[in-house]
Structure formats: C-alpha cells, structure tokens
PDB file of C-alpha atoms in Angstrom:
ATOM      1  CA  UNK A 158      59.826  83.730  97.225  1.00  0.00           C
ATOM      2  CA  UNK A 159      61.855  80.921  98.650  1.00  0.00           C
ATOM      3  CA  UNK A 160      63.616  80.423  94.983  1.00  0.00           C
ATOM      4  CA  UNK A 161      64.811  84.138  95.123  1.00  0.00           C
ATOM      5  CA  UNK A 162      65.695  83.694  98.907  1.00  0.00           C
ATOM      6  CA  UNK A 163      68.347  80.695  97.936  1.00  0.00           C
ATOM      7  CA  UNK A 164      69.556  82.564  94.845  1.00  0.00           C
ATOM      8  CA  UNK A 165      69.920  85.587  97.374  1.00  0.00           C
ATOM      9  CA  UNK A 166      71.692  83.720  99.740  1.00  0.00           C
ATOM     10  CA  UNK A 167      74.135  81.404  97.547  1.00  0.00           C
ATOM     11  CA  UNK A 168      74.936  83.656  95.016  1.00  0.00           C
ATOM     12  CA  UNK A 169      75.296  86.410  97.589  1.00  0.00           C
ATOM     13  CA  UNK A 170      77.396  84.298  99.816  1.00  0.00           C
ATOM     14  CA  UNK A 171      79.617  83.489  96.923  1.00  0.00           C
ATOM     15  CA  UNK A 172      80.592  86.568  95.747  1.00  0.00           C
ATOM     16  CA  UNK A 173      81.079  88.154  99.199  1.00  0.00           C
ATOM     17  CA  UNK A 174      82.945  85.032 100.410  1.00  0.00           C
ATOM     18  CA  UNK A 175      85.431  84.411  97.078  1.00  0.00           C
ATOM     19  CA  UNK A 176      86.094  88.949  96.948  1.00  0.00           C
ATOM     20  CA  UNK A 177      87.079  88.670 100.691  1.00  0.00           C
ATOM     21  CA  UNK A 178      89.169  85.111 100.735  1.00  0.00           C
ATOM     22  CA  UNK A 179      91.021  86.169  97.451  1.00  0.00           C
ATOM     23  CA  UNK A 180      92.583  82.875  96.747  1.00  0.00           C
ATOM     24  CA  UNK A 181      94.775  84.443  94.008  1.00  0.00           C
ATOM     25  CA  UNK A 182      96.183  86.367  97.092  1.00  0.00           C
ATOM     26  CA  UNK A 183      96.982  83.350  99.263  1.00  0.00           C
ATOM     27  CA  UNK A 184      99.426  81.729  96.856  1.00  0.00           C
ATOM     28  CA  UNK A 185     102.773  83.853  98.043  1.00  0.00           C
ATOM     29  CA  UNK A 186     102.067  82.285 101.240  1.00  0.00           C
ATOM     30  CA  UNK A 187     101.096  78.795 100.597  1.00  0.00           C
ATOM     31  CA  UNK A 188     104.202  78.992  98.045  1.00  0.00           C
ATOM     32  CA  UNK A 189     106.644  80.120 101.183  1.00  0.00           C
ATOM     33  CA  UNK A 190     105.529  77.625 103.793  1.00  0.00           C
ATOM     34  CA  UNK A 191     105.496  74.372 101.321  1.00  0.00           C
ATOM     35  CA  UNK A 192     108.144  75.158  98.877  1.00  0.00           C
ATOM     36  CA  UNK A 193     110.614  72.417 100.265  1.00  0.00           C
ATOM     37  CA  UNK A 194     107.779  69.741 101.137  1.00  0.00           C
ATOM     38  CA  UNK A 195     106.421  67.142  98.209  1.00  0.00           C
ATOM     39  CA  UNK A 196     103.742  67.265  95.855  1.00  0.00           C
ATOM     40  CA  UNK A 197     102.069  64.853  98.023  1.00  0.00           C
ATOM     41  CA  UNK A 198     102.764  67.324 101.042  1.00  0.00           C
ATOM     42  CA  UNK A 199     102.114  70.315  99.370  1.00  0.00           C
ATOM     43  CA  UNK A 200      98.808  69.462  98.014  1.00  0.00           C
ATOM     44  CA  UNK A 201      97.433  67.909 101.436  1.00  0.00           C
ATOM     45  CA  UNK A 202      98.475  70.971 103.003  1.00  0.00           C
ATOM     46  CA  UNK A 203      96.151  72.338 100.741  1.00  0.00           C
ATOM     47  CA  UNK A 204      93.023  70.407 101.171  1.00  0.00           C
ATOM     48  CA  UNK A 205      93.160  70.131 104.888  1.00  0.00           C
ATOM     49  CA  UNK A 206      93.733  73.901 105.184  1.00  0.00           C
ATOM     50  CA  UNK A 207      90.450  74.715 102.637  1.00  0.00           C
ATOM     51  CA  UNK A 208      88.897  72.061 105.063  1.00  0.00           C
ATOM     52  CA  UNK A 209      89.904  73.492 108.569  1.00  0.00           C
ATOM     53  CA  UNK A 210      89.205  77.106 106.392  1.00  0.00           C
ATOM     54  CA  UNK A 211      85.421  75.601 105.695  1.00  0.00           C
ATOM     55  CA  UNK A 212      85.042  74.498 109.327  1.00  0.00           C
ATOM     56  CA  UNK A 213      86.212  77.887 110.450  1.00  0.00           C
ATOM     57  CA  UNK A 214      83.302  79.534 108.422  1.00  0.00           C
ATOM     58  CA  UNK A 215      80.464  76.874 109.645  1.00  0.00           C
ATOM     59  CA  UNK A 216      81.033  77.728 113.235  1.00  0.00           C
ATOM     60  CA  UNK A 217      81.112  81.239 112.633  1.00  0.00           C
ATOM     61  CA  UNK A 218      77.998  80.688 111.066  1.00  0.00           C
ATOM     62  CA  UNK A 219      76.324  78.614 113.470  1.00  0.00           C
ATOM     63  CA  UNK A 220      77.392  80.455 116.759  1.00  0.00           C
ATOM     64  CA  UNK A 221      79.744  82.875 115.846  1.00  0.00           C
ATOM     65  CA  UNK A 222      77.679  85.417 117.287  1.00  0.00           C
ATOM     66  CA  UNK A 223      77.141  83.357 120.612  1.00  0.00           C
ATOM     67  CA  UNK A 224      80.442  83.192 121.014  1.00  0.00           C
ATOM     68  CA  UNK A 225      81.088  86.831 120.322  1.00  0.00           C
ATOM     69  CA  UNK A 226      78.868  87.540 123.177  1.00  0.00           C
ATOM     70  CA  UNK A 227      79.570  84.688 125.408  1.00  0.00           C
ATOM     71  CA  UNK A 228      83.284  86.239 125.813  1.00  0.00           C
ATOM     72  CA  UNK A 229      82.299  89.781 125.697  1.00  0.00           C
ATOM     73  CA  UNK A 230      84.347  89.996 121.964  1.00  0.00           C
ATOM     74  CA  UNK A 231      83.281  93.129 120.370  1.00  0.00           C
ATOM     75  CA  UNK A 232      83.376  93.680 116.664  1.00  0.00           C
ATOM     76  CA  UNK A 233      85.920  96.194 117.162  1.00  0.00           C
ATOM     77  CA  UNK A 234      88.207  93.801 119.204  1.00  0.00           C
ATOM     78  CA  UNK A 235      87.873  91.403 116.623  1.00  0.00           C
ATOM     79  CA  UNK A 236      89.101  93.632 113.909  1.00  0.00           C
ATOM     80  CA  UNK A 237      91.871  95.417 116.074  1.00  0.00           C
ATOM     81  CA  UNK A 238      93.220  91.593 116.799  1.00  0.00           C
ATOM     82  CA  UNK A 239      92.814  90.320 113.024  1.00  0.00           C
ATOM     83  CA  UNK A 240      94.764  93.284 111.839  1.00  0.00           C
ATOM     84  CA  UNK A 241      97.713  92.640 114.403  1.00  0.00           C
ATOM     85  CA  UNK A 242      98.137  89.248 112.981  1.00  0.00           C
ATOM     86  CA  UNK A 243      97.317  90.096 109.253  1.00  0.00           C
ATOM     87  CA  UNK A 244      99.993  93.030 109.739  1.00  0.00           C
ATOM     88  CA  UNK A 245     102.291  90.671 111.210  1.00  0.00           C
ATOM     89  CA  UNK A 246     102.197  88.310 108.296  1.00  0.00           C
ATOM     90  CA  UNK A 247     102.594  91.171 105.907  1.00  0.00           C
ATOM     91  CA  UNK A 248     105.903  92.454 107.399  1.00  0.00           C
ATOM     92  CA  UNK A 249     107.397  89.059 107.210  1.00  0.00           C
ATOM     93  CA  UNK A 250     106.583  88.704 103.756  1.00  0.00           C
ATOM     94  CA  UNK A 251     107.604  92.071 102.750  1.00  0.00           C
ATOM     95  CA  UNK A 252     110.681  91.804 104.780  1.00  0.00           C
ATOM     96  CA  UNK A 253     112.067  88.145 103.896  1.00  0.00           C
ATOM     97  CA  UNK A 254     115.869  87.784 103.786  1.00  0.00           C
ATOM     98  CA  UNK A 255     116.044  84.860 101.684  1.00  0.00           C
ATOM     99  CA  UNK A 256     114.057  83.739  98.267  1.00  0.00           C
ATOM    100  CA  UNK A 257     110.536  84.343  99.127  1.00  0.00           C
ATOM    101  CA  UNK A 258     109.796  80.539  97.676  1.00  0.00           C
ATOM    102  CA  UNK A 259     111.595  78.938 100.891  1.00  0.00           C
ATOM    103  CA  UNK A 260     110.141  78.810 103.950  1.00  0.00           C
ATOM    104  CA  UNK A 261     111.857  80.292 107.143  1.00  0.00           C
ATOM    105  CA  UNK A 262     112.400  77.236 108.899  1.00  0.00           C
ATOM    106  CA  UNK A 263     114.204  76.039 112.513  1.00  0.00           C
ATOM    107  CA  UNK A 264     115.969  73.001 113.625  1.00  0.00           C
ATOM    108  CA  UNK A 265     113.094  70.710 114.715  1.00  0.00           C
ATOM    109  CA  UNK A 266     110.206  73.438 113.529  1.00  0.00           C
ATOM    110  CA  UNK A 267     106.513  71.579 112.365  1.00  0.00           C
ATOM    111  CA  UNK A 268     106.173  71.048 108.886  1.00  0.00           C
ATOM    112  CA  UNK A 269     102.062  71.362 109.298  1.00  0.00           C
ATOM    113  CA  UNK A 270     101.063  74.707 108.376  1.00  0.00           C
ATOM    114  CA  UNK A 271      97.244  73.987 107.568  1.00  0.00           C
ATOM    115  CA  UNK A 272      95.361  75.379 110.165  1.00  0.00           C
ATOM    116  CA  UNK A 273      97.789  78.341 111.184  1.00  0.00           C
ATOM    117  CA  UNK A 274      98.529  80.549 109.298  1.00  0.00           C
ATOM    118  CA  UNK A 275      97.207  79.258 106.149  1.00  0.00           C
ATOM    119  CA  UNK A 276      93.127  78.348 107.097  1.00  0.00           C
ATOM    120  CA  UNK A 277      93.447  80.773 110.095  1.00  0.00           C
ATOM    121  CA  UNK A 278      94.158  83.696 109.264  1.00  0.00           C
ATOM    122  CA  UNK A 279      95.566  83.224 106.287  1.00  0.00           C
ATOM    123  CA  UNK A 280      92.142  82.223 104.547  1.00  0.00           C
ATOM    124  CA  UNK A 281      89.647  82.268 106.981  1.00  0.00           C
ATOM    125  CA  UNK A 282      91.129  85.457 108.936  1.00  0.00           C
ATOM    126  CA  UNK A 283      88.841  88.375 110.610  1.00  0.00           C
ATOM    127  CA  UNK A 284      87.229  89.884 107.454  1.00  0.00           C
ATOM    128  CA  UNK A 285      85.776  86.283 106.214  1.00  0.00           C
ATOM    129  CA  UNK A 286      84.525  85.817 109.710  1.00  0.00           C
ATOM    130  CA  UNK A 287      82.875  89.388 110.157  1.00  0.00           C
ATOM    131  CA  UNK A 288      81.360  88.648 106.664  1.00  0.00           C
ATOM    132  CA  UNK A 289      79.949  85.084 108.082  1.00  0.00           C
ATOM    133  CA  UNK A 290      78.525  86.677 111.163  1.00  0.00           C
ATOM    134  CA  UNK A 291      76.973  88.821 108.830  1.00  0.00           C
ATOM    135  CA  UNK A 292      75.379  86.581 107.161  1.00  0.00           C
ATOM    136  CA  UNK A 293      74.174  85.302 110.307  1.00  0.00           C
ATOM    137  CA  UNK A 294      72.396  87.856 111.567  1.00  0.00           C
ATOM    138  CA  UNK A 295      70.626  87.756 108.384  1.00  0.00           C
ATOM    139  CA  UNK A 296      69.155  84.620 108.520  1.00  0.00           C
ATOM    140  CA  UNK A 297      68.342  85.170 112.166  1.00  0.00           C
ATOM    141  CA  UNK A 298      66.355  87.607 110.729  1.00  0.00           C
ATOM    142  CA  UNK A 299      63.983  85.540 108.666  1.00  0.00           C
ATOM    143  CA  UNK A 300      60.604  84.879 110.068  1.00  0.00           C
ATOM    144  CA  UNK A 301      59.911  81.448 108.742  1.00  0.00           C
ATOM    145  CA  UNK A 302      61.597  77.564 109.626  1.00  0.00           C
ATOM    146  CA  UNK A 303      61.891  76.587 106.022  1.00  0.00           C
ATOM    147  CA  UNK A 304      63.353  79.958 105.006  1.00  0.00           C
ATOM    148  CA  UNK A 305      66.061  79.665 107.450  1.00  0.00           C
ATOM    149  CA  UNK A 306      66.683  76.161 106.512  1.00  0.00           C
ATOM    150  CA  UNK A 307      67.136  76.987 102.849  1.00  0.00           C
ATOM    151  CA  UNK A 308      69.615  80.010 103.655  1.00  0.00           C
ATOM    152  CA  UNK A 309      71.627  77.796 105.988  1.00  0.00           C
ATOM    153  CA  UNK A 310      71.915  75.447 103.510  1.00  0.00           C
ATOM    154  CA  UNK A 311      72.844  77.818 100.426  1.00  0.00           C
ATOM    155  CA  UNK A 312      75.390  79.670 102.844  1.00  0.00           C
ATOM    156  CA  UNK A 313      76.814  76.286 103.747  1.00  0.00           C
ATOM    157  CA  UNK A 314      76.959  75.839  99.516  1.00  0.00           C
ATOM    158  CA  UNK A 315      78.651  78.764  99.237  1.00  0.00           C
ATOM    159  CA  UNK A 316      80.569  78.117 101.721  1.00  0.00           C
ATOM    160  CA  UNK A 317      81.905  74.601 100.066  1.00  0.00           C
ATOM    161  CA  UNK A 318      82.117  76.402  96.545  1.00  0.00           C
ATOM    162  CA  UNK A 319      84.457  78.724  97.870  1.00  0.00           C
ATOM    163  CA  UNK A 320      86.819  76.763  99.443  1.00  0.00           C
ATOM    164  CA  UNK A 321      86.711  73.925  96.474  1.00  0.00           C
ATOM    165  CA  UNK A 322      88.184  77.021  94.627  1.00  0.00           C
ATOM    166  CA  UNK A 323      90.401  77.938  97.002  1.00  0.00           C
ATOM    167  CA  UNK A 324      92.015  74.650  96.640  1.00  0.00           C
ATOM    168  CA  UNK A 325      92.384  74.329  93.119  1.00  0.00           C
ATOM    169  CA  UNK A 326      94.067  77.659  93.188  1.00  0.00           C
ATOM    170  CA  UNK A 327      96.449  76.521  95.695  1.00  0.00           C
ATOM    171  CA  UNK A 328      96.826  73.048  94.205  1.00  0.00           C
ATOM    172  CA  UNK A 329      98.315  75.460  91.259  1.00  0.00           C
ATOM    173  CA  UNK A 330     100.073  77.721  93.023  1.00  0.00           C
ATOM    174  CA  UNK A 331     103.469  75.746  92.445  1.00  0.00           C
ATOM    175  CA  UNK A 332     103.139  75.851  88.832  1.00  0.00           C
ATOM    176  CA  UNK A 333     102.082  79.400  88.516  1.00  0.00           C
ATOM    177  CA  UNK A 334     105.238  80.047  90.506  1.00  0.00           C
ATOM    178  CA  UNK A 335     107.373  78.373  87.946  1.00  0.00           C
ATOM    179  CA  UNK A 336     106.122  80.314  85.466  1.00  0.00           C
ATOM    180  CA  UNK A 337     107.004  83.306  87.428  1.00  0.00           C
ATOM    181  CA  UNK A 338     110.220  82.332  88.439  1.00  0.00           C
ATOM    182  CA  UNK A 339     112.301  83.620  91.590  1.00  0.00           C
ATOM    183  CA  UNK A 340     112.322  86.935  90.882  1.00  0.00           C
ATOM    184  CA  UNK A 341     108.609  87.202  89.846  1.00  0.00           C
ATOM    185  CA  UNK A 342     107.966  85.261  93.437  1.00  0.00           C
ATOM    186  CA  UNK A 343     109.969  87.583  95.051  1.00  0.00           C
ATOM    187  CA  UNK A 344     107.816  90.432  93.704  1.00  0.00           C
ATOM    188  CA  UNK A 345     104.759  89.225  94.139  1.00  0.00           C
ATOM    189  CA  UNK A 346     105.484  88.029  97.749  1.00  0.00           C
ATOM    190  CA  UNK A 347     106.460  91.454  98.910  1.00  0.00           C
ATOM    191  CA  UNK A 348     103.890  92.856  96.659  1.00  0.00           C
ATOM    192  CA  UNK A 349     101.033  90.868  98.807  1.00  0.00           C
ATOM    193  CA  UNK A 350     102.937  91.300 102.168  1.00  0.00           C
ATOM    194  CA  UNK A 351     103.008  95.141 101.363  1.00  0.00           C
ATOM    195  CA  UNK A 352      98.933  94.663 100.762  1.00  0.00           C
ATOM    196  CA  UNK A 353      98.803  92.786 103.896  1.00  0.00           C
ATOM    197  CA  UNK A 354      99.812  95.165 105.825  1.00  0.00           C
ATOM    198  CA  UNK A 355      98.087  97.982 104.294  1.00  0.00           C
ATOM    199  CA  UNK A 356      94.589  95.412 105.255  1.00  0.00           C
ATOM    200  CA  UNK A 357      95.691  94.364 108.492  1.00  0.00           C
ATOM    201  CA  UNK A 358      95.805  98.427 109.352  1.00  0.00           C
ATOM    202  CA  UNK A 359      92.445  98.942 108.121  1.00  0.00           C
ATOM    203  CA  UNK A 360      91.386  96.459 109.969  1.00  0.00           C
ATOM    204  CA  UNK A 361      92.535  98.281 113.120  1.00  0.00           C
ATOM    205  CA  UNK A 362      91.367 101.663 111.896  1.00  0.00           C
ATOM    206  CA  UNK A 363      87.902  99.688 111.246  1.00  0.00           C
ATOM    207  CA  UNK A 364      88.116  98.253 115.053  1.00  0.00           C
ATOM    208  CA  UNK A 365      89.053 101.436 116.831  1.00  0.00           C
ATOM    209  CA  UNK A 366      86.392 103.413 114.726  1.00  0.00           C
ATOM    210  CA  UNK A 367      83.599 100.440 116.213  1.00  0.00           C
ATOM    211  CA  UNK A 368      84.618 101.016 119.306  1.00  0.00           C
ATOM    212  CA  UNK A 369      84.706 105.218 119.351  1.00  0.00           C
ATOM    213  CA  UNK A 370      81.460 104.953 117.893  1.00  0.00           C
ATOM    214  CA  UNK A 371      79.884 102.426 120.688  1.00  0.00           C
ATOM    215  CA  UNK A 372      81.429 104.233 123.500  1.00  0.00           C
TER     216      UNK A 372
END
C-alpha cells in the first residue's frame, strides 16, 4: 500500500507539476530578460530562479493553505490576481517594440530577474500553486504518520525533479534561440505572450466562477 502511495504521489506530482510549469514555455521570457547579461549571468539567473521557484512550491505545500486562510485569500482571489499578472506579462510580450531577444531595460534598472517575474509568476505563478495546495489537501487527508511522511517526501521529489528540468531547459534556452534566430524569437515570443494572455483570462474566468459559485 505504501509503495503504490509514493508511486501515486511522485509520479502524480510530476506530471501535474512539469504539464502546468511548461518549461518549454518559459524560454521567450528567460531569453528577453537575460539576453544582454553573460553566460555566467544568464545561467545563475537560471538556477537561483528554479531554486526560489522550488521554495515557492515547498511553502505552498507546507502552509499554503494556512496562509490562504490566515488572510482570508479565497481560491477565487487567487486566480483573479494570478491572471492580472499572467495577462500583464502576456501583453508585453505580445506587444514588444524592439527584438523580442533584448530586454526592455532603464537607466539604473536591476539586472536580477530570478525571483520576479521569472520563479514568481513566471514559473511558480497561480496555477502551480493551486496545483500544490492541491496536493496538500491530499495528504492532509491520509489517516496514517508514515503515509503522510512518504507523500511529503515524494511531493518534495517531484518537486526537485521538476525544477532540475526546468533548469536545464533554461540553461538551453540561449542556444535554442540561436537556432531560431531573430525572427523565429520574435514569433515565438508573441506566440507565448498571445498564450499568456489567453491563460491569465482563464484564470480570471476560473476566479470569478469560484467566487459566483461560493456566494
């Protein structure tokens, strides 16, 4: 029983956690905001984003519900707010005025882009954290101490997996770029930031449905 029960839970985790991160997704992005920083740069933005991304998911997982209720955050707010910001990021995408492989950038403007909007919301934005919560509430629903222990500790395995993978497809963003060149970036960045947008309204719809539905 408690062999299917950690199959359930890391195999489970991993497949709902890699479908709703989507690292192929993220690269537009992580291409824009480190295209004029070094390899050096550009690849520790990278780890410390999938980093700040796994932290993101542990706390959600350990007390995102607590939290939820501690601030009286519904799962409707939390959807309407994530697709605000997800739409946000979409329209600038979809609307960039210059070669989608530069970053906007202002005179004296942070070069650190790992834990906004890259591991927050970029990776770890409101759909990844609704799905952790989820998970959550499962194991809160398990009756025995070792069986909680074990799907803790395959979430927190999944959890790991999918942000080790996350990083190696950022790590190779650049060169998938290249292959692409500027006008295959340019069409794939709109392309996503079209998607985005499309998401970050579902999200809403999602949200505003919750709360007609609890009212």
């Amino acid at each position: 029983m408690l062999k299917t029960l950690s199959l359930q839970f890391l195999f489970g985790g991993l497949l709902s956690l890699i479908t709703i991160t989507n690292p192929l997704s993220k690269i537009p992005l992580f291409i824009t905001l480190t295209r004029e920083m070094s390899d050096g740069r550009r690849n520790s933005q990278a780890r410390r984003a999938c980093v700040f991304a796994a932290a993101i998911m542990v706390v959600s997982l350990l007390a995102g519900n607590l939290i939820m209720a501690a601030f009286g955050i519904s799962y409707g707010a939390l959807r309407i707010a994530g697709g605000f910001v997800v739409s946000v990021l979409g329209y600038r995408m979809l609307f960039l005025s210059q070669d989608p492989g530069q970053a906007p950038k202002q005179a004296g403007e942070r070069e650190d882009y790992a834990f906004f909007p890259l591991a927050m919301p970029g990776i770890s934005g409101p759909g990844t954290i609704a799905v952790v919560i989820g998970i959550s509430t499962e194991i809160a629903e398990l009756t025995t101490l070792p069986a909680k222990a074990i799907a803790f500790f395959m979430t927190f395995s999944a959890i790991g997996l999918t942000c080790a993978g996350m990083w190696l497809t950022l790590k190779s963003s650049l060169l998938i770029s290249e292959r692409l060149g500027r006008g295959g970036r340019e069409v794939m960045t709109r392309l996503m930031g079209f998607l985005l947008i499309c998401i970050g309204v579902q999200f809403v719809g999602s949200g505003i449905r919750t709360f007609m539905a609890g009212s």
